[in-house]
PDB file of C-alpha atoms and ligand atoms in Angstrom:
ATOM      1  CA  MET N  25      -0.232   0.166   0.228  1.00  0.00           C
ATOM      2  CA  ASN N  26       1.389   3.514  -0.808  1.00  0.00           C
ATOM      3  CA  PHE N  27       1.377   6.573   1.127  1.00  0.00           C
ATOM      4  CA  LEU N  28      -1.629   7.606   0.003  1.00  0.00           C
ATOM      5  CA  GLU N  29      -3.689   4.775   0.059  1.00  0.00           C
ATOM      6  CA  GLU N  30      -2.861   4.736   4.104  1.00  0.00           C
ATOM      7  CA  VAL N  31      -3.984   8.096   4.499  1.00  0.00           C
ATOM      8  CA  ILE N  32      -6.928   7.744   2.408  1.00  0.00           C
ATOM      9  CA  LEU N  33      -7.911   4.541   4.513  1.00  0.00           C
ATOM     10  CA  LYS N  34      -7.250   6.336   7.795  1.00  0.00           C
ATOM     11  CA  GLU N  35      -8.999   9.590   6.735  1.00  0.00           C
ATOM     12  CA  GLY N  36     -11.392   8.880   3.785  1.00  0.00           C
ATOM     13  CA  GLN N  37     -14.805   8.409   4.576  1.00  0.00           C
ATOM     14  CA  ALA N  38     -17.404   6.322   2.125  1.00  0.00           C
ATOM     15  CA  LEU N  39     -20.328   8.630   1.934  1.00  0.00           C
ATOM     16  CA  SER N  40     -22.077   6.369  -0.679  1.00  0.00           C
ATOM     17  CA  ASP N  41     -21.190   3.473  -2.889  1.00  0.00           C
ATOM     18  CA  GLN N  42     -19.673   6.447  -5.483  1.00  0.00           C
ATOM     19  CA  VAL N  43     -18.804   9.045  -3.472  1.00  0.00           C
ATOM     20  CA  LEU N  44     -15.117   9.744  -1.504  1.00  0.00           C
ATOM     21  CA  LYS N  45     -14.873  12.042   1.356  1.00  0.00           C
ATOM     22  CA  VAL N  46     -11.514  13.457   1.981  1.00  0.00           C
ATOM     23  CA  ASP N  47     -11.829  16.647   3.875  1.00  0.00           C
ATOM     24  CA  SER N  48      -9.328  15.835   6.160  1.00  0.00           C
ATOM     25  CA  PHE N  49      -6.457  16.589   4.150  1.00  0.00           C
ATOM     26  CA  LEU N  50      -7.590  17.201   0.425  1.00  0.00           C
ATOM     27  CA  ASN N  51     -10.657  18.911   0.306  1.00  0.00           C
ATOM     28  CA  HIS N  52     -11.656  21.371   2.797  1.00  0.00           C
ATOM     29  CA  GLN N  53      -8.672  20.850   5.364  1.00  0.00           C
ATOM     30  CA  ILE N  54      -4.987  20.505   3.693  1.00  0.00           C
ATOM     31  CA  ASP N  55      -2.538  18.536   5.558  1.00  0.00           C
ATOM     32  CA  PRO N  56       0.892  20.332   3.788  1.00  0.00           C
ATOM     33  CA  GLN N  57       2.944  17.230   4.139  1.00  0.00           C
ATOM     34  CA  VAL N  58       0.301  14.858   2.428  1.00  0.00           C
ATOM     35  CA  MET N  59       0.492  17.466  -0.269  1.00  0.00           C
ATOM     36  CA  GLN N  60       4.105  17.727  -0.603  1.00  0.00           C
ATOM     37  CA  LYS N  61       4.523  14.131  -1.205  1.00  0.00           C
ATOM     38  CA  VAL N  62       2.052  14.043  -3.731  1.00  0.00           C
ATOM     39  CA  GLY N  63       3.782  17.004  -5.182  1.00  0.00           C
ATOM     40  CA  GLN N  64       6.961  15.703  -5.412  1.00  0.00           C
ATOM     41  CA  GLU N  65       5.173  11.760  -7.199  1.00  0.00           C
ATOM     42  CA  PHE N  66       3.872  13.741  -9.818  1.00  0.00           C
ATOM     43  CA  ALA N  67       7.099  15.643 -10.516  1.00  0.00           C
ATOM     44  CA  ARG N  68       9.149  12.074 -10.137  1.00  0.00           C
ATOM     45  CA  LEU N  69       6.894  10.759 -12.963  1.00  0.00           C
ATOM     46  CA  TYR N  70       6.360  13.601 -14.924  1.00  0.00           C
ATOM     47  CA  ARG N  71      10.233  15.148 -14.504  1.00  0.00           C
ATOM     48  CA  SER N  72      11.637  14.022 -17.768  1.00  0.00           C
ATOM     49  CA  GLU N  73       8.571  15.487 -19.954  1.00  0.00           C
ATOM     50  CA  GLY N  74       9.436  18.674 -20.177  1.00  0.00           C
ATOM     51  CA  ILE N  75       6.802  20.517 -18.553  1.00  0.00           C
ATOM     52  CA  THR N  76       5.899  24.209 -18.961  1.00  0.00           C
ATOM     53  CA  LYS N  77       3.246  24.387 -16.824  1.00  0.00           C
ATOM     54  CA  VAL N  78       0.628  22.792 -14.255  1.00  0.00           C
ATOM     55  CA  LEU N  79      -2.919  23.489 -14.911  1.00  0.00           C
ATOM     56  CA  THR N  80      -5.441  22.494 -12.990  1.00  0.00           C
ATOM     57  CA  ILE N  81      -9.316  24.013 -11.690  1.00  0.00           C
ATOM     58  CA  GLU N  82     -10.488  25.401  -8.304  1.00  0.00           C
ATOM     59  CA  SER N  83     -10.437  24.806  -5.826  1.00  0.00           C
ATOM     60  CA  SER N  84      -9.040  21.136  -4.683  1.00  0.00           C
ATOM     61  CA  GLY N  85      -6.908  20.883  -7.177  1.00  0.00           C
ATOM     62  CA  ILE N  86      -5.162  24.138  -6.363  1.00  0.00           C
ATOM     63  CA  ALA N  87      -3.070  22.600  -2.977  1.00  0.00           C
ATOM     64  CA  PRO N  88      -1.567  19.319  -4.890  1.00  0.00           C
ATOM     65  CA  SER N  89      -0.510  21.545  -8.268  1.00  0.00           C
ATOM     66  CA  VAL N  90       1.189  23.985  -6.401  1.00  0.00           C
ATOM     67  CA  MET N  91       3.186  21.282  -4.620  1.00  0.00           C
ATOM     68  CA  ALA N  92       3.857  20.009  -8.109  1.00  0.00           C
ATOM     69  CA  GLY N  93       4.669  23.651  -9.555  1.00  0.00           C
ATOM     70  CA  LEU N  94       7.108  23.973  -6.809  1.00  0.00           C
ATOM     71  CA  GLU N  95       9.070  20.304  -7.242  1.00  0.00           C
ATOM     72  CA  LEU N  96       9.304  21.181 -11.309  1.00  0.00           C
ATOM     73  CA  GLY N  97       9.996  24.644 -11.287  1.00  0.00           C
ATOM     74  CA  VAL N  98       7.200  25.534 -12.649  1.00  0.00           C
ATOM     75  CA  PRO N  99       3.851  28.035 -12.740  1.00  0.00           C
ATOM     76  CA  VAL N 100       0.745  26.892 -11.785  1.00  0.00           C
ATOM     77  CA  VAL N 101      -2.417  27.874 -13.238  1.00  0.00           C
ATOM     78  CA  PHE N 102      -6.222  27.387 -12.180  1.00  0.00           C
ATOM     79  CA  ALA N 103      -9.074  27.349 -14.731  1.00  0.00           C
ATOM     80  CA  ARG N 104     -12.153  29.049 -13.255  1.00  0.00           C
ATOM     81  CA  LYS N 105     -15.781  27.751 -12.588  1.00  0.00           C
ATOM     82  CA  ARG N 106     -17.046  30.989 -12.602  1.00  0.00           C
ATOM     83  CA  LYS N 107     -15.932  33.969 -14.011  1.00  0.00           C
ATOM     84  CA  SER N 108     -14.145  36.454 -11.884  1.00  0.00           C
ATOM     85  CA  LEU N 109     -14.706  40.349 -11.836  1.00  0.00           C
ATOM     86  CA  THR N 110     -11.060  41.114 -12.827  1.00  0.00           C
ATOM     87  CA  GLN N 111     -11.262  38.604 -15.818  1.00  0.00           C
ATOM     88  CA  ASN N 112     -11.720  40.132 -18.492  1.00  0.00           C
ATOM     89  CA  GLY N 113     -10.703  39.929 -22.482  1.00  0.00           C
ATOM     90  CA  ASP N 114      -9.470  37.165 -23.954  1.00  0.00           C
ATOM     91  CA  LEU N 115     -10.708  33.683 -22.490  1.00  0.00           C
ATOM     92  CA  LEU N 116     -10.301  29.838 -23.335  1.00  0.00           C
ATOM     93  CA  THR N 117     -13.509  28.719 -22.343  1.00  0.00           C
ATOM     94  CA  ALA N 118     -14.800  24.849 -22.006  1.00  0.00           C
ATOM     95  CA  LYS N 119     -17.839  23.354 -20.648  1.00  0.00           C
ATOM     96  CA  VAL N 120     -17.401  20.715 -18.359  1.00  0.00           C
ATOM     97  CA  TYR N 121     -20.615  18.247 -16.664  1.00  0.00           C
ATOM     98  CA  SER N 122     -21.012  17.552 -13.115  1.00  0.00           C
ATOM     99  CA  PHE N 123     -22.013  14.344 -12.129  1.00  0.00           C
ATOM    100  CA  THR N 124     -22.538  15.294  -8.715  1.00  0.00           C
ATOM    101  CA  LYS N 125     -23.992  18.222  -9.186  1.00  0.00           C
ATOM    102  CA  GLU N 126     -26.144  17.481 -12.452  1.00  0.00           C
ATOM    103  CA  GLU N 127     -25.612  20.580 -13.954  1.00  0.00           C
ATOM    104  CA  GLU N 128     -23.109  21.805 -16.655  1.00  0.00           C
ATOM    105  CA  ASN N 129     -20.807  24.765 -15.909  1.00  0.00           C
ATOM    106  CA  GLU N 130     -18.265  26.917 -18.376  1.00  0.00           C
ATOM    107  CA  ILE N 131     -14.680  26.768 -16.715  1.00  0.00           C
ATOM    108  CA  SER N 132     -12.302  29.475 -18.124  1.00  0.00           C
ATOM    109  CA  VAL N 133      -8.760  30.421 -17.971  1.00  0.00           C
ATOM    110  CA  SER N 134      -7.151  33.769 -19.407  1.00  0.00           C
ATOM    111  CA  LYS N 135      -5.420  33.344 -23.005  1.00  0.00           C
ATOM    112  CA  LYS N 136      -2.567  35.393 -21.315  1.00  0.00           C
ATOM    113  CA  TRP N 137      -1.539  32.257 -18.710  1.00  0.00           C
ATOM    114  CA  LEU N 138      -1.998  29.307 -21.416  1.00  0.00           C
ATOM    115  CA  LYS N 139      -0.043  29.845 -24.591  1.00  0.00           C
ATOM    116  CA  ALA N 140       0.780  27.575 -27.933  1.00  0.00           C
ATOM    117  CA  GLY N 141       3.807  25.517 -27.710  1.00  0.00           C
ATOM    118  CA  GLU N 142       3.426  25.373 -23.606  1.00  0.00           C
ATOM    119  CA  LYS N 143       3.671  21.252 -22.343  1.00  0.00           C
ATOM    120  CA  VAL N 144       1.315  21.341 -19.887  1.00  0.00           C
ATOM    121  CA  LEU N 145       0.648  18.898 -16.514  1.00  0.00           C
ATOM    122  CA  VAL N 146      -3.274  18.591 -16.260  1.00  0.00           C
ATOM    123  CA  ILE N 147      -3.612  17.880 -12.314  1.00  0.00           C
ATOM    124  CA  ASP N 148      -7.169  17.223 -10.437  1.00  0.00           C
ATOM    125  CA  ASP N 149      -7.823  15.876  -7.169  1.00  0.00           C
ATOM    126  CA  PHE N 150     -10.483  13.171  -8.293  1.00  0.00           C
ATOM    127  CA  LEU N 151     -10.936  11.504 -11.352  1.00  0.00           C
ATOM    128  CA  ALA N 152     -14.398  10.390 -11.708  1.00  0.00           C
ATOM    129  CA  HIS N 153     -16.592  10.046 -15.038  1.00  0.00           C
ATOM    130  CA  GLY N 154     -13.645  12.321 -16.347  1.00  0.00           C
ATOM    131  CA  GLU N 155     -16.095  15.566 -17.224  1.00  0.00           C
ATOM    132  CA  ALA N 156     -13.519  18.049 -15.689  1.00  0.00           C
ATOM    133  CA  ALA N 157     -10.141  16.437 -16.551  1.00  0.00           C
ATOM    134  CA  LEU N 158     -11.583  16.677 -20.476  1.00  0.00           C
ATOM    135  CA  GLY N 159     -12.633  20.230 -20.037  1.00  0.00           C
ATOM    136  CA  LEU N 160      -9.366  21.272 -18.853  1.00  0.00           C
ATOM    137  CA  ALA N 161      -7.383  19.151 -21.984  1.00  0.00           C
ATOM    138  CA  ASN N 162     -10.089  21.550 -24.326  1.00  0.00           C
ATOM    139  CA  LEU N 163      -8.689  24.210 -22.710  1.00  0.00           C
ATOM    140  CA  VAL N 164      -4.998  23.666 -23.294  1.00  0.00           C
ATOM    141  CA  GLU N 165      -6.037  22.358 -26.612  1.00  0.00           C
ATOM    142  CA  GLU N 166      -7.680  25.629 -27.184  1.00  0.00           C
ATOM    143  CA  ALA N 167      -4.954  27.688 -26.561  1.00  0.00           C
ATOM    144  CA  GLY N 168      -2.558  25.319 -29.282  1.00  0.00           C
ATOM    145  CA  ALA N 169      -0.615  23.773 -26.160  1.00  0.00           C
ATOM    146  CA  GLU N 170      -0.031  20.117 -25.457  1.00  0.00           C
ATOM    147  CA  VAL N 171      -1.267  17.999 -22.885  1.00  0.00           C
ATOM    148  CA  ALA N 172       1.922  15.970 -21.693  1.00  0.00           C
ATOM    149  CA  GLY N 173      -0.312  13.742 -19.139  1.00  0.00           C
ATOM    150  CA  PHE N 174      -2.922  13.851 -16.282  1.00  0.00           C
ATOM    151  CA  GLY N 175      -2.039  13.876 -12.573  1.00  0.00           C
ATOM    152  CA  ILE N 176      -4.421  12.746 -10.429  1.00  0.00           C
ATOM    153  CA  VAL N 177      -4.738  12.488  -6.973  1.00  0.00           C
ATOM    154  CA  ILE N 178      -7.576  10.259  -6.286  1.00  0.00           C
ATOM    155  CA  GLU N 179      -9.050   7.680  -9.070  1.00  0.00           C
ATOM    156  CA  LYS N 180     -12.665   6.116  -9.111  1.00  0.00           C
ATOM    157  CA  SER N 181     -11.393   3.020 -11.115  1.00  0.00           C
ATOM    158  CA  PHE N 182     -14.838   1.828 -11.256  1.00  0.00           C
ATOM    159  CA  GLN N 183     -16.147   5.071 -12.871  1.00  0.00           C
ATOM    160  CA  SER N 184     -15.588   5.628 -16.548  1.00  0.00           C
ATOM    161  CA  GLY N 185     -13.200   8.981 -16.356  1.00  0.00           C
ATOM    162  CA  ARG N 186      -9.682   7.005 -16.779  1.00  0.00           C
ATOM    163  CA  GLU N 187     -11.187   4.680 -19.751  1.00  0.00           C
ATOM    164  CA  LYS N 188     -12.321   7.907 -21.728  1.00  0.00           C
ATOM    165  CA  LEU N 189      -8.687   9.993 -21.113  1.00  0.00           C
ATOM    166  CA  LEU N 190      -6.692   6.526 -21.828  1.00  0.00           C
ATOM    167  CA  LYS N 191      -8.640   6.347 -25.116  1.00  0.00           C
ATOM    168  CA  LYS N 192      -8.338   9.813 -26.468  1.00  0.00           C
ATOM    169  CA  GLY N 193      -4.398   8.543 -25.729  1.00  0.00           C
ATOM    170  CA  TYR N 194      -3.747  10.761 -23.159  1.00  0.00           C
ATOM    171  CA  ARG N 195      -1.193   9.147 -20.386  1.00  0.00           C
ATOM    172  CA  VAL N 196      -3.009   9.184 -16.676  1.00  0.00           C
ATOM    173  CA  GLU N 197      -0.782   8.282 -13.509  1.00  0.00           C
ATOM    174  CA  SER N 198      -3.154   8.286 -10.366  1.00  0.00           C
ATOM    175  CA  LEU N 199      -1.736   7.897  -7.113  1.00  0.00           C
ATOM    176  CA  ALA N 200      -4.456   5.798  -5.880  1.00  0.00           C
ATOM    177  CA  ARG N 201      -7.149   3.855  -7.617  1.00  0.00           C
ATOM    178  CA  VAL N 202     -10.253   3.552  -5.632  1.00  0.00           C
ATOM    179  CA  ALA N 203     -11.415   0.129  -7.075  1.00  0.00           C
ATOM    180  CA  SER N 204     -14.523   0.329  -4.669  1.00  0.00           C
ATOM    181  CA  LEU N 205     -16.764   1.909  -2.112  1.00  0.00           C
ATOM    182  CA  SER N 206     -19.159  -0.330  -1.901  1.00  0.00           C
ATOM    183  CA  ASN N 207     -20.752  -1.293   1.717  1.00  0.00           C
ATOM    184  CA  GLY N 208     -18.322   1.711   3.093  1.00  0.00           C
ATOM    185  CA  SER N 209     -14.975  -0.277   2.737  1.00  0.00           C
ATOM    186  CA  ILE N 210     -12.684   1.279   0.378  1.00  0.00           C
ATOM    187  CA  THR N 211     -10.412  -0.983  -1.417  1.00  0.00           C
ATOM    188  CA  PHE N 212      -7.885  -0.153  -4.152  1.00  0.00           C
ATOM    189  CA  THR N 213      -6.632  -1.908  -7.481  1.00  0.00           C
ATOM    190  CA  ARG N 214      -3.675  -4.065  -7.155  1.00  0.00           C
ATOM    191  CA  ASN N 215      -0.857  -3.115  -9.325  1.00  0.00           C
ATOM    192  CA  GLY N 216      -3.346  -1.636 -12.003  1.00  0.00           C
ATOM    193  CA  GLN N 217      -5.692  -4.479 -12.293  1.00  0.00           C
ATOM    194  CA  GLU N 218      -9.255  -3.468 -12.031  1.00  0.00           C
TER     195      GLU N 218
HETATM  196  P1  5GP F 308     -15.433  14.146 -13.008  1.00  0.00           P
HETATM  197  O1  5GP F 308     -15.255  15.200 -14.319  1.00  0.00           O
HETATM  198  O2  5GP F 308     -14.152  12.927 -13.451  1.00  0.00           O
HETATM  199  O3  5GP F 308     -16.980  13.098 -13.202  1.00  0.00           O
HETATM  200  O4  5GP F 308     -15.492  14.413 -11.633  1.00  0.00           O
HETATM  201  C1  5GP F 308     -14.241  15.472 -10.840  1.00  0.00           C
HETATM  202  C2  5GP F 308     -14.587  16.139 -10.132  1.00  0.00           C
HETATM  203  O5  5GP F 308     -16.008  15.996  -9.681  1.00  0.00           O
HETATM  204  C3  5GP F 308     -13.510  16.434  -9.027  1.00  0.00           C
HETATM  205  O6  5GP F 308     -12.831  17.566  -9.440  1.00  0.00           O
HETATM  206  C4  5GP F 308     -13.995  16.193  -7.614  1.00  0.00           C
HETATM  207  O7  5GP F 308     -14.087  17.495  -7.420  1.00  0.00           O
HETATM  208  C5  5GP F 308     -15.392  15.966  -8.010  1.00  0.00           C
HETATM  209  N1  5GP F 308     -15.775  14.702  -7.202  1.00  0.00           N
HETATM  210  C6  5GP F 308     -15.850  13.467  -8.132  1.00  0.00           C
HETATM  211  N2  5GP F 308     -15.908  12.566  -7.481  1.00  0.00           N
HETATM  212  C7  5GP F 308     -15.818  13.028  -6.306  1.00  0.00           C
HETATM  213  C8  5GP F 308     -15.638  11.992  -4.634  1.00  0.00           C
HETATM  214  O8  5GP F 308     -16.142  10.612  -4.676  1.00  0.00           O
HETATM  215  N3  5GP F 308     -15.225  12.470  -3.748  1.00  0.00           N
HETATM  216  C9  5GP F 308     -14.711  14.378  -3.827  1.00  0.00           C
HETATM  217  N4  5GP F 308     -14.387  14.415  -2.863  1.00  0.00           N
HETATM  218  N5  5GP F 308     -15.163  14.797  -5.064  1.00  0.00           N
HETATM  219  C10 5GP F 308     -15.135  14.210  -6.605  1.00  0.00           C
END
């Protein structure tokens, strides 16, 4: 079991067979030491890829992304879920459907912070149905930049996100892969097996 799986087993709560609550270290309170290790692991996995930027989505993707950006020595930009008052002019936008909220949102990032030619590591806290990840990839491609791959803190392997991203040819690195949340117990995939 890796360090993150241990933290998830100790701190995580299966709210249902679909939803994992991890608000003691990732989604509400943040554990900087766990985030630092997460950032180091993403950096180790992508160090040879010539990453020039980390892209994530507010708000829970920011902490692991900042740690990865620090390790890789590159800036971090986060897509917004709502337009900010100071965000004007040229925006890259993508539609993202949320299965948990049952609504579609438009995410955006300023063209100033995502440019053609960049090599982008896309990081998010969870991978479920892959909608957020694909929306972020759309922003990168709209900018004329390249997706080097995805860094996911917690993947729910029983949902379709990973498959969708692999089918599009993307590299997906998930630090913890949850096989099941059934009956209130959290289990992980073993050595890449489903
Ligand atoms: P997707 O777009 O892959 O369906 O869902 C990814 C987004 O939904 C993540 O950015 C995360 O915010 C949220 N999410 C999906 N499943 C879970 C879950 O089981 N627990 C938590 N805390 N967030 C989730």
